[in-house]
mmCIF file of C-alpha atoms and ligand atoms in Angstrom:
data_model
loop_
_atom_site.group_PDB
_atom_site.id
_atom_site.type_symbol
_atom_site.label_atom_id
_atom_site.label_comp_id
_atom_site.label_asym_id
_atom_site.label_seq_id
_atom_site.Cartn_x
_atom_site.Cartn_y
_atom_site.Cartn_z
ATOM 1 C CA MET A 267 -13.720 -17.002 3.021
ATOM 2 C CA ARG A 268 -11.554 -13.817 3.144
ATOM 3 C CA PHE A 269 -8.159 -13.508 2.485
ATOM 4 C CA GLY A 270 -7.056 -10.498 4.360
ATOM 5 C CA SER A 271 -9.288 -7.598 5.422
ATOM 6 C CA GLN A 272 -12.860 -6.652 3.463
ATOM 7 C CA LEU A 273 -14.984 -3.979 2.163
ATOM 8 C CA GLU A 274 -18.516 -5.488 2.246
ATOM 9 C CA ILE A 275 -21.093 -3.068 0.115
ATOM 10 C CA ASN A 276 -24.550 -3.424 0.844
ATOM 11 C CA LEU A 277 -26.182 -2.628 -2.400
ATOM 12 C CA SER A 278 -29.747 -2.749 -1.104
ATOM 13 C CA ALA A 279 -28.776 0.237 0.818
ATOM 14 C CA LEU A 280 -27.468 1.816 -1.643
ATOM 15 C CA GLU A 281 -30.971 1.214 -3.259
ATOM 16 C CA LYS A 282 -32.955 2.679 -0.199
ATOM 17 C CA ASN A 283 -30.277 5.893 -0.836
ATOM 18 C CA HIS A 284 -31.458 6.419 -4.083
ATOM 19 C CA GLN A 285 -34.812 6.031 -3.362
ATOM 20 C CA LYS A 286 -34.658 8.658 -0.740
ATOM 21 C CA ILE A 287 -32.617 10.949 -3.074
ATOM 22 C CA LYS A 288 -35.507 10.192 -4.924
ATOM 23 C CA ALA A 289 -38.414 11.180 -2.468
ATOM 24 C CA ILE A 290 -36.293 14.761 -2.302
ATOM 25 C CA CYS A 291 -35.711 15.770 -5.660
ATOM 26 C CA LYS A 292 -39.210 13.896 -6.747
ATOM 27 C CA SER A 293 -39.209 15.686 -10.831
ATOM 28 C CA ASN A 294 -35.216 15.662 -10.707
ATOM 29 C CA GLU A 295 -32.869 13.131 -13.378
ATOM 30 C CA MET A 296 -29.906 12.100 -11.975
ATOM 31 C CA ILE A 297 -26.020 12.137 -12.906
ATOM 32 C CA PHE A 298 -25.061 9.633 -10.435
ATOM 33 C CA MET A 299 -21.023 10.524 -9.707
ATOM 34 C CA VAL A 300 -18.990 7.421 -9.585
ATOM 35 C CA LYS A 301 -15.788 8.819 -10.265
ATOM 36 C CA ALA A 302 -12.663 7.490 -8.315
ATOM 37 C CA ASP A 303 -13.600 3.913 -8.396
ATOM 38 C CA ALA A 304 -17.089 4.867 -7.334
ATOM 39 C CA TYR A 305 -15.564 7.406 -4.563
ATOM 40 C CA GLY A 306 -13.618 3.783 -3.412
ATOM 41 C CA HIS A 307 -16.495 1.342 -3.792
ATOM 42 C CA GLY A 308 -16.218 -0.579 -7.120
ATOM 43 C CA LEU A 309 -16.348 1.645 -10.501
ATOM 44 C CA VAL A 310 -17.585 -1.096 -12.342
ATOM 45 C CA PRO A 311 -20.273 -3.221 -10.365
ATOM 46 C CA ILE A 312 -21.326 -0.178 -8.435
ATOM 47 C CA THR A 313 -22.554 1.471 -12.034
ATOM 48 C CA GLN A 314 -23.895 -1.756 -13.069
ATOM 49 C CA PHE A 315 -25.896 -2.445 -10.265
ATOM 50 C CA SER A 316 -27.037 1.174 -10.596
ATOM 51 C CA PHE A 317 -27.757 0.751 -13.885
ATOM 52 C CA HIS A 318 -29.623 -2.398 -13.866
ATOM 53 C CA GLU A 319 -31.584 -2.376 -10.802
ATOM 54 C CA LEU A 320 -31.817 0.999 -9.771
ATOM 55 C CA LYS A 321 -32.350 2.294 -13.514
ATOM 56 C CA ILE A 322 -30.207 5.391 -13.521
ATOM 57 C CA LYS A 323 -28.980 6.225 -16.940
ATOM 58 C CA GLU A 324 -26.014 8.984 -16.655
ATOM 59 C CA PHE A 325 -23.065 8.532 -14.466
ATOM 60 C CA GLY A 326 -20.417 11.179 -14.394
ATOM 61 C CA VAL A 327 -16.650 10.239 -14.219
ATOM 62 C CA ALA A 328 -13.325 12.151 -14.087
ATOM 63 C CA SER A 329 -11.388 10.734 -16.745
ATOM 64 C CA LEU A 330 -11.519 9.229 -20.287
ATOM 65 C CA GLY A 331 -9.860 6.081 -18.829
ATOM 66 C CA GLU A 332 -12.238 5.836 -16.369
ATOM 67 C CA ALA A 333 -15.217 6.446 -19.110
ATOM 68 C CA MET A 334 -13.852 3.708 -21.025
ATOM 69 C CA THR A 335 -13.683 1.402 -18.797
ATOM 70 C CA LEU A 336 -17.546 1.792 -18.301
ATOM 71 C CA ARG A 337 -18.534 1.849 -21.973
ATOM 72 C CA ALA A 338 -16.597 -1.811 -22.127
ATOM 73 C CA LYS A 339 -18.696 -3.174 -19.305
ATOM 74 C CA LEU A 340 -22.273 -1.640 -19.704
ATOM 75 C CA PRO A 341 -24.791 -2.236 -22.679
ATOM 76 C CA ARG A 342 -22.906 0.672 -24.812
ATOM 77 C CA ASP A 343 -26.610 2.523 -26.311
ATOM 78 C CA GLN A 344 -28.299 2.746 -22.876
ATOM 79 C CA PHE A 345 -26.593 5.178 -20.662
ATOM 80 C CA GLU A 346 -24.647 8.613 -20.848
ATOM 81 C CA ILE A 347 -21.249 8.749 -19.350
ATOM 82 C CA TYR A 348 -20.241 12.642 -18.863
ATOM 83 C CA VAL A 349 -16.213 13.053 -18.487
ATOM 84 C CA PHE A 350 -15.760 15.762 -15.739
ATOM 85 C CA SER A 351 -12.256 17.031 -15.245
ATOM 86 C CA ASP A 352 -9.612 15.463 -17.266
ATOM 87 C CA VAL A 353 -11.337 16.129 -20.643
ATOM 88 C CA ASN A 354 -7.902 16.013 -22.672
ATOM 89 C CA PHE A 355 -8.069 16.745 -26.148
ATOM 90 C CA ARG A 356 -4.575 16.988 -26.732
ATOM 91 C CA ASP A 357 -4.888 14.433 -28.760
ATOM 92 C CA GLU A 358 -6.763 13.572 -31.809
ATOM 93 C CA ARG A 359 -7.070 10.134 -31.253
ATOM 94 C CA LEU A 360 -8.523 10.724 -27.899
ATOM 95 C CA ILE A 361 -11.026 13.359 -29.638
ATOM 96 C CA GLU A 362 -12.172 9.391 -31.684
ATOM 97 C CA VAL A 363 -13.467 8.081 -28.735
ATOM 98 C CA TYR A 364 -15.464 10.834 -27.370
ATOM 99 C CA ALA A 365 -17.329 10.012 -30.632
ATOM 100 C CA ASN A 366 -16.668 6.390 -31.227
ATOM 101 C CA GLN A 367 -17.791 5.739 -27.656
ATOM 102 C CA ARG A 368 -20.402 8.102 -27.069
ATOM 103 C CA LEU A 369 -19.135 9.976 -24.462
ATOM 104 C CA ILE A 370 -19.881 13.226 -23.065
ATOM 105 C CA PRO A 371 -17.309 15.583 -22.420
ATOM 106 C CA VAL A 372 -18.017 18.435 -19.577
ATOM 107 C CA ILE A 373 -16.588 21.602 -21.718
ATOM 108 C CA SER A 374 -14.892 23.723 -19.326
ATOM 109 C CA SER A 375 -12.786 26.074 -20.975
ATOM 110 C CA ILE A 376 -13.149 28.256 -24.065
ATOM 111 C CA ASP A 377 -9.813 26.687 -25.759
ATOM 112 C CA ASN A 378 -11.868 23.019 -25.630
ATOM 113 C CA LEU A 379 -15.219 24.325 -27.264
ATOM 114 C CA LYS A 380 -13.427 25.981 -29.963
ATOM 115 C CA ILE A 381 -11.648 22.272 -30.398
ATOM 116 C CA PHE A 382 -15.072 20.607 -29.729
ATOM 117 C CA LEU A 383 -17.195 23.057 -32.008
ATOM 118 C CA SER A 384 -14.433 23.064 -34.959
ATOM 119 C CA ASN A 385 -14.118 19.089 -34.847
ATOM 120 C CA SER A 386 -16.457 17.082 -37.145
ATOM 121 C CA GLU A 387 -15.983 14.436 -35.045
ATOM 122 C CA PHE A 388 -17.775 16.239 -32.427
ATOM 123 C CA ARG A 389 -21.159 16.814 -34.954
ATOM 124 C CA HIS A 390 -23.018 14.371 -32.624
ATOM 125 C CA VAL A 391 -21.244 14.384 -29.376
ATOM 126 C CA PRO A 392 -23.964 16.375 -26.950
ATOM 127 C CA LEU A 393 -22.463 19.661 -26.021
ATOM 128 C CA CYS A 394 -22.221 20.239 -22.011
ATOM 129 C CA LEU A 395 -21.019 23.233 -20.631
ATOM 130 C CA LYS A 396 -19.870 24.193 -17.164
ATOM 131 C CA PHE A 397 -19.514 27.864 -16.346
ATOM 132 C CA ASN A 398 -17.237 28.900 -13.092
ATOM 133 C CA THR A 399 -19.383 31.311 -10.775
ATOM 134 C CA GLY A 400 -17.288 31.403 -8.269
ATOM 135 C CA MET A 401 -15.880 28.198 -7.606
ATOM 136 C CA ASN A 402 -12.581 29.361 -9.557
ATOM 137 C CA ARG A 403 -11.164 25.913 -10.394
ATOM 138 C CA LEU A 404 -12.535 24.901 -13.718
ATOM 139 C CA GLY A 405 -15.267 26.231 -15.851
ATOM 140 C CA ILE A 406 -15.839 28.469 -18.619
ATOM 141 C CA GLU A 407 -15.527 32.353 -17.335
ATOM 142 C CA MET A 408 -18.410 34.559 -16.811
ATOM 143 C CA ASN A 409 -16.787 37.522 -19.084
ATOM 144 C CA GLU A 410 -16.385 34.797 -21.392
ATOM 145 C CA LEU A 411 -20.487 34.395 -21.775
ATOM 146 C CA GLU A 412 -20.849 36.384 -24.965
ATOM 147 C CA ASP A 413 -17.365 34.439 -26.442
ATOM 148 C CA VAL A 414 -19.159 31.324 -25.944
ATOM 149 C CA VAL A 415 -22.443 32.806 -28.215
ATOM 150 C CA HIS A 416 -20.129 34.045 -30.627
ATOM 151 C CA HIS A 417 -18.474 30.590 -30.837
ATOM 152 C CA LEU A 418 -21.809 28.788 -31.189
ATOM 153 C CA LYS A 419 -23.176 31.032 -33.478
ATOM 154 C CA MET A 420 -20.505 31.049 -35.935
ATOM 155 C CA ASN A 421 -20.620 27.137 -35.948
ATOM 156 C CA GLY A 422 -24.351 27.171 -36.338
ATOM 157 C CA ARG A 423 -24.965 25.703 -32.867
ATOM 158 C CA LYS A 424 -28.231 27.310 -31.407
ATOM 159 C CA SER A 425 -28.359 24.969 -28.544
ATOM 160 C CA ILE A 426 -26.267 23.361 -25.238
ATOM 161 C CA ASP A 427 -27.423 20.276 -24.303
ATOM 162 C CA HIS A 428 -26.606 19.898 -20.556
ATOM 163 C CA LEU A 429 -25.444 23.508 -19.001
ATOM 164 C CA MET A 430 -24.087 23.215 -15.108
ATOM 165 C CA THR A 431 -21.960 24.727 -12.350
ATOM 166 C CA HIS A 432 -20.333 23.375 -9.409
ATOM 167 C CA LEU A 433 -20.542 24.641 -5.628
ATOM 168 C CA ALA A 434 -17.209 25.430 -3.537
ATOM 169 C CA CYS A 435 -19.138 25.185 -0.540
ATOM 170 C CA ALA A 436 -21.805 23.181 -0.658
ATOM 171 C CA SER A 437 -20.922 21.698 2.754
ATOM 172 C CA LEU A 438 -22.140 24.965 4.459
ATOM 173 C CA SER A 439 -25.501 26.575 4.605
ATOM 174 C CA ILE A 440 -26.785 27.577 0.710
ATOM 175 C CA LYS A 441 -29.236 30.301 2.404
ATOM 176 C CA LYS A 442 -26.802 32.041 4.198
ATOM 177 C CA ASN A 443 -23.371 31.592 2.807
ATOM 178 C CA LYS A 444 -21.900 34.402 0.836
ATOM 179 C CA LYS A 445 -20.321 31.851 -1.511
ATOM 180 C CA ASN A 446 -23.409 29.692 -2.323
ATOM 181 C CA ILE A 447 -25.627 32.970 -2.356
ATOM 182 C CA GLU A 448 -23.158 34.574 -5.168
ATOM 183 C CA GLN A 449 -22.852 30.385 -7.124
ATOM 184 C CA PHE A 450 -26.888 30.548 -7.521
ATOM 185 C CA GLU A 451 -27.201 33.975 -8.656
ATOM 186 C CA ASN A 452 -23.823 33.907 -10.925
ATOM 187 C CA PHE A 453 -26.063 30.599 -12.360
ATOM 188 C CA GLU A 454 -29.037 32.390 -12.986
ATOM 189 C CA GLU A 455 -27.096 35.184 -15.031
ATOM 190 C CA VAL A 456 -25.575 32.519 -16.968
ATOM 191 C CA LYS A 457 -28.945 31.078 -18.068
ATOM 192 C CA SER A 458 -30.379 34.233 -18.493
ATOM 193 C CA SER A 459 -27.707 35.615 -20.588
ATOM 194 C CA LEU A 460 -27.679 32.534 -23.003
ATOM 195 C CA LYS A 461 -31.413 32.221 -23.624
ATOM 196 C CA THR A 462 -31.162 36.216 -24.694
ATOM 197 C CA SER A 463 -28.521 36.140 -26.767
ATOM 198 C CA GLY A 464 -30.676 32.655 -29.030
ATOM 199 C CA ILE A 465 -29.389 29.841 -26.940
ATOM 200 C CA SER A 466 -31.183 27.188 -26.062
ATOM 201 C CA ILE A 467 -30.672 24.883 -23.274
ATOM 202 C CA SER A 468 -31.896 21.012 -22.655
ATOM 203 C CA LYS A 469 -30.741 20.181 -19.626
ATOM 204 C CA THR A 470 -29.179 22.414 -16.359
ATOM 205 C CA SER A 471 -27.799 21.527 -13.081
ATOM 206 C CA ILE A 472 -25.844 22.715 -9.872
ATOM 207 C CA ALA A 473 -26.726 20.741 -7.254
ATOM 208 C CA ASN A 474 -23.986 17.772 -5.876
ATOM 209 C CA SER A 475 -24.892 15.903 -2.218
ATOM 210 C CA GLY A 476 -24.613 19.359 0.020
ATOM 211 C CA ALA A 477 -27.254 20.844 -2.041
ATOM 212 C CA ILE A 478 -29.409 18.052 -2.286
ATOM 213 C CA GLU A 479 -29.239 17.697 1.565
ATOM 214 C CA GLN A 480 -30.586 21.499 1.395
ATOM 215 C CA GLY A 481 -33.369 21.076 -1.216
ATOM 216 C CA ALA A 482 -30.845 23.137 -3.015
ATOM 217 C CA GLY A 483 -31.387 23.398 -6.348
ATOM 218 C CA LEU A 484 -33.759 21.226 -7.204
ATOM 219 C CA ASN A 485 -35.202 23.287 -10.143
ATOM 220 C CA GLU A 486 -32.820 22.716 -12.523
ATOM 221 C CA SER A 487 -33.383 19.667 -14.919
ATOM 222 C CA HIS A 488 -31.017 17.057 -13.127
ATOM 223 C CA ILE A 489 -28.512 16.500 -9.838
ATOM 224 C CA ARG A 490 -25.314 15.283 -9.402
ATOM 225 C CA PRO A 491 -25.489 13.275 -6.063
ATOM 226 C CA GLY A 492 -22.033 11.806 -5.828
ATOM 227 C CA LEU A 493 -21.242 10.946 -1.813
ATOM 228 C CA MET A 494 -24.479 11.203 -0.363
ATOM 229 C CA MET A 495 -25.245 7.754 -1.966
ATOM 230 C CA TYR A 496 -22.561 6.256 -0.479
ATOM 231 C CA GLY A 497 -24.174 6.962 2.211
ATOM 232 C CA PRO A 498 -22.830 10.042 4.252
ATOM 233 C CA SER A 499 -23.654 13.600 5.171
ATOM 234 C CA SER A 500 -21.213 15.904 3.806
ATOM 235 C CA LEU A 501 -22.569 19.279 5.589
ATOM 236 C CA ILE A 502 -20.490 20.521 8.240
ATOM 237 C CA PRO A 503 -21.304 19.561 11.991
ATOM 238 C CA SER A 504 -22.900 22.574 12.823
ATOM 239 C CA ILE A 505 -25.728 22.593 10.081
ATOM 240 C CA LYS A 506 -26.080 18.953 9.930
ATOM 241 C CA GLU A 507 -29.186 18.933 12.081
ATOM 242 C CA THR A 508 -31.120 21.028 9.142
ATOM 243 C CA SER A 509 -30.186 18.578 7.123
ATOM 244 C CA LEU A 510 -32.779 16.115 4.757
ATOM 245 C CA TRP A 511 -30.693 13.469 4.195
ATOM 246 C CA THR A 512 -31.265 10.288 6.219
ATOM 247 C CA GLY A 513 -29.281 7.859 4.377
ATOM 248 C CA GLU A 514 -27.347 5.274 5.559
ATOM 249 C CA LEU A 515 -23.579 3.886 4.526
ATOM 250 C CA ILE A 516 -23.479 1.280 2.694
ATOM 251 C CA SER A 517 -20.284 -0.263 3.449
ATOM 252 C CA THR A 518 -18.556 -2.444 6.081
ATOM 253 C CA LEU A 519 -14.900 -2.683 6.719
ATOM 254 C CA LYS A 520 -13.508 -5.530 8.155
ATOM 255 C CA THR A 521 -10.538 -7.097 9.099
ATOM 256 C CA ARG A 522 -9.032 -9.850 11.877
ATOM 257 C CA ILE A 523 -7.232 -9.888 14.780
ATOM 258 C CA LEU A 524 -3.677 -11.493 14.739
ATOM 259 C CA ARG A 525 -2.564 -11.449 18.140
ATOM 260 C CA THR A 526 -3.555 -9.781 21.618
ATOM 261 C CA ARG A 527 -2.032 -9.214 25.270
ATOM 262 C CA LEU A 528 -2.314 -8.493 27.930
ATOM 263 C CA ILE A 529 -0.019 -4.631 28.408
ATOM 264 C CA GLU A 530 0.339 -2.135 30.988
ATOM 265 C CA ARG A 531 0.701 1.709 30.968
ATOM 266 C CA GLY A 532 4.109 3.002 29.615
ATOM 267 C CA THR A 533 4.953 -0.494 27.672
ATOM 268 C CA PRO A 534 6.757 0.319 24.297
ATOM 269 C CA ILE A 535 5.011 -0.671 22.026
ATOM 270 C CA GLY A 536 5.120 -0.922 17.926
ATOM 271 C CA TYR A 537 7.422 1.126 15.696
ATOM 272 C CA GLY A 538 9.257 3.992 17.573
ATOM 273 C CA ALA A 539 8.542 2.040 20.971
ATOM 274 C CA SER A 540 5.422 4.659 21.894
ATOM 275 C CA ALA A 541 4.510 4.040 25.085
ATOM 276 C CA CYS A 542 1.215 2.482 25.554
ATOM 277 C CA PRO A 543 -1.260 5.560 27.298
ATOM 278 C CA GLY A 544 -3.241 2.712 29.197
ATOM 279 C CA SER A 545 -3.492 -0.678 30.495
ATOM 280 C CA GLY A 546 -5.701 -3.313 29.556
ATOM 281 C CA LEU A 547 -5.787 -5.478 26.472
ATOM 282 C CA VAL A 548 -3.801 -4.618 23.013
ATOM 283 C CA ALA A 549 -5.081 -6.056 19.871
ATOM 284 C CA ILE A 550 -3.310 -6.065 16.854
ATOM 285 C CA MET A 551 -5.357 -5.654 13.499
ATOM 286 C CA ALA A 552 -4.806 -6.477 10.305
ATOM 287 C CA LEU A 553 -5.326 -3.170 8.515
ATOM 288 C CA GLY A 554 -2.159 -0.273 8.451
ATOM 289 C CA TYR A 555 -2.159 2.764 5.948
ATOM 290 C CA GLY A 556 -0.994 0.279 2.991
ATOM 291 C CA ASP A 557 -4.699 -1.022 3.170
ATOM 292 C CA GLY A 558 -5.856 2.822 3.272
ATOM 293 C CA PHE A 559 -5.830 3.219 7.080
ATOM 294 C CA SER A 560 -3.765 6.805 8.041
ATOM 295 C CA THR A 561 -1.698 7.079 10.249
ATOM 296 C CA SER A 562 -3.771 9.889 11.022
ATOM 297 C CA ASN A 563 -6.311 7.778 12.508
ATOM 298 C CA GLN A 564 -4.024 7.160 15.611
ATOM 299 C CA GLY A 565 -6.120 8.403 18.848
ATOM 300 C CA ALA A 566 -9.235 7.234 17.101
ATOM 301 C CA GLU A 567 -11.629 5.256 19.584
ATOM 302 C CA LEU A 568 -13.621 2.248 17.855
ATOM 303 C CA LYS A 569 -16.217 0.646 19.076
ATOM 304 C CA PHE A 570 -17.000 -2.417 18.531
ATOM 305 C CA ARG A 571 -19.367 -5.213 20.466
ATOM 306 C CA ASP A 572 -19.941 -2.457 22.583
ATOM 307 C CA LYS A 573 -16.144 -1.655 23.968
ATOM 308 C CA ASN A 574 -13.978 1.260 22.993
ATOM 309 C CA TYR A 575 -10.824 0.115 21.538
ATOM 310 C CA LYS A 576 -8.318 3.138 20.892
ATOM 311 C CA VAL A 577 -5.843 2.739 17.907
ATOM 312 C CA VAL A 578 -2.239 3.191 19.886
ATOM 313 C CA GLY A 579 0.810 3.789 18.576
ATOM 314 C CA ARG A 580 2.178 4.179 15.236
ATOM 315 C CA VAL A 581 -0.599 2.534 12.873
ATOM 316 C CA ASN A 582 2.133 0.340 10.945
ATOM 317 C CA MET A 583 2.065 -0.691 6.910
ATOM 318 C CA ASP A 584 -0.618 -3.822 7.386
ATOM 319 C CA MET A 585 -1.591 -3.870 11.309
ATOM 320 C CA THR A 586 -2.325 -1.336 13.569
ATOM 321 C CA GLN A 587 -2.395 -1.529 17.666
ATOM 322 C CA LEU A 588 -5.917 -1.038 19.206
ATOM 323 C CA LEU A 589 -5.935 -1.050 23.329
ATOM 324 C CA LEU A 590 -9.036 -1.716 24.850
ATOM 325 C CA GLU A 591 -8.274 -0.350 28.761
ATOM 326 C CA GLY A 592 -9.056 -2.638 31.149
ATOM 327 C CA GLY A 593 -9.782 -5.490 28.751
ATOM 328 C CA VAL A 594 -8.845 -9.152 30.131
ATOM 329 C CA LEU A 595 -7.798 -11.754 27.528
ATOM 330 C CA GLY A 596 -10.590 -13.739 26.363
ATOM 331 C CA ASP A 597 -12.713 -9.893 25.750
ATOM 332 C CA ILE A 598 -11.457 -10.221 21.954
ATOM 333 C CA ASN A 599 -9.791 -12.878 20.333
ATOM 334 C CA VAL A 600 -7.133 -13.788 17.762
ATOM 335 C CA ASP A 601 -8.995 -14.954 14.705
ATOM 336 C CA ASP A 602 -11.611 -12.575 15.625
ATOM 337 C CA ASP A 603 -13.200 -10.056 13.052
ATOM 338 C CA PHE A 604 -13.236 -6.706 13.831
ATOM 339 C CA THR A 605 -15.630 -4.464 12.256
ATOM 340 C CA VAL A 606 -13.756 -0.952 11.600
ATOM 341 C CA TRP A 607 -16.834 0.822 10.379
ATOM 342 C CA SER A 608 -20.208 -0.316 9.384
ATOM 343 C CA PRO A 609 -23.433 1.314 9.106
ATOM 344 C CA GLU A 610 -24.798 0.120 12.469
ATOM 345 C CA SER A 611 -21.650 2.270 14.538
ATOM 346 C CA GLU A 612 -20.366 5.586 15.055
ATOM 347 C CA ASN A 613 -17.208 4.439 13.698
ATOM 348 C CA PHE A 614 -16.876 6.010 10.042
ATOM 349 C CA ASP A 615 -17.634 9.440 11.832
ATOM 350 C CA GLU A 616 -14.995 9.267 14.137
ATOM 351 C CA LEU A 617 -12.653 8.440 12.136
ATOM 352 C CA CYS A 618 -13.308 11.541 9.812
ATOM 353 C CA LYS A 619 -13.386 13.127 12.797
ATOM 354 C CA ARG A 620 -9.961 12.327 14.187
ATOM 355 C CA SER A 621 -7.885 11.951 11.137
ATOM 356 C CA LYS A 622 -9.026 15.030 9.721
ATOM 357 C CA MET A 623 -10.199 13.259 6.398
ATOM 358 C CA ILE A 624 -13.326 14.341 4.753
ATOM 359 C CA PRO A 625 -15.606 11.003 4.143
ATOM 360 C CA TYR A 626 -14.856 11.034 0.161
ATOM 361 C CA GLU A 627 -11.003 10.692 1.335
ATOM 362 C CA VAL A 628 -11.883 8.057 3.660
ATOM 363 C CA PHE A 629 -13.521 6.040 1.397
ATOM 364 C CA THR A 630 -11.204 7.064 -1.668
ATOM 365 C CA SER A 631 -8.025 6.059 0.450
ATOM 366 C CA LEU A 632 -8.528 2.193 0.324
ATOM 367 C CA THR A 633 -6.271 0.435 -1.515
ATOM 368 C CA THR A 634 -6.716 -2.091 -3.419
ATOM 369 C CA ARG A 635 -5.008 -4.659 -1.197
ATOM 370 C CA ILE A 636 -9.022 -4.328 0.859
ATOM 371 C CA SER A 637 -11.481 -6.703 -1.391
ATOM 372 C CA LYS A 638 -14.595 -5.750 -2.314
ATOM 373 C CA ASN A 639 -17.902 -8.284 -1.114
ATOM 374 C CA TYR A 640 -21.489 -7.110 -2.668
ATOM 375 C CA ILE A 641 -23.747 -7.947 -0.985
ATOM 376 C CA GLN A 642 -27.804 -7.615 -1.704
HETATM 377 C C1 PLP B 123 -18.468 18.634 -10.787
HETATM 378 C C2 PLP B 123 -19.265 17.571 -10.009
HETATM 379 N N1 PLP B 123 -20.484 17.477 -9.773
HETATM 380 C C3 PLP B 123 -20.776 16.463 -8.259
HETATM 381 C C4 PLP B 123 -19.883 16.602 -7.787
HETATM 382 C C5 PLP B 123 -20.015 15.109 -6.800
HETATM 383 O O1 PLP B 123 -20.563 15.767 -5.255
HETATM 384 P P1 PLP B 123 -20.604 15.453 -4.220
HETATM 385 O O2 PLP B 123 -20.118 13.956 -3.885
HETATM 386 O O3 PLP B 123 -20.477 16.096 -3.209
HETATM 387 O O4 PLP B 123 -22.005 15.324 -4.060
HETATM 388 C C6 PLP B 123 -18.489 16.204 -7.672
HETATM 389 C C7 PLP B 123 -17.825 15.436 -7.091
HETATM 390 O O5 PLP B 123 -16.926 16.523 -6.662
HETATM 391 C C8 PLP B 123 -18.088 16.611 -9.042
HETATM 392 O O6 PLP B 123 -16.733 17.281 -9.108
#
């Protein structure tokens, strides 16, 4: 039974994607990125399945809040959670949370490193440092390397548990793109400078999905895939054919047809009374921008049962008009399911292309109005 539009999530497909990544990354450990509600697929169920069934033991989230949600739901001592961006050491009480809940803050600034090293609460928390090798978002700067060594030594730390950096252009060629080449070189420099200064490093990582798809960054101990676990490639179309990735979308977005009507080209339709661009059958689906189906999807062509439905007129809050050009009554009926995207169609790619939204954004735009159903 379904009370509205639904995202069906196939956990077996997640398992297959995981196996495919392991086949590419034979000797790497994995931090599975489950931030932003597991890229819109549900933080807790996705992580629970990945932990219990796929035996993944390290997860990456963005904020302390996401990390605490996971700690409350999974066996406490058996897996690591890295907090990547909204680390937040402003408040002493938050610092205690890291220690008490065994969470690993990814330290991306000298200021936070100083707090980490000087605070006794962090004595038993693994030290994870992220360097800015050229993305210029978060990260300790390359010219702060000496400072880092100084502060580590001053505080009696001779080792880093995990050293990482993040790529700005992993969707472009790793071998040819200047920024990628520069970032890989800079990361080598960070590693070797630290080692030369007597700091040992246990784990390292650089590769997100784009790099993994290109077989890059696999000489580090860890990889950090996000998007590819949920199916899509993150490479730009012109280099997609070079990708090693053959993953499958793990989700199917289903909605319902509320009304159908025959229509003549030029007939006003929906808010703003836009002229219908063709004649045929219009079907109103129960999905709109309030569900995360963006207004910029207008014009997208969605394939369903071998027919092309075009998004016409304005996308409404909870409804959208679909035109089946040349369609007749009965081609699709009130109460029929309509599959917006699934692994079997190209609709997901079409929506990304039409809306100019990246797959990450399409997934994470889905709102709580869309229920989730996990199948295996
Ligand atoms: C630091 C870091 N590592 C890894 C990832 C995963 O990236 P992707 O989803 O492209 O694999 C992200 C995602 O934004 C990230 O911020």
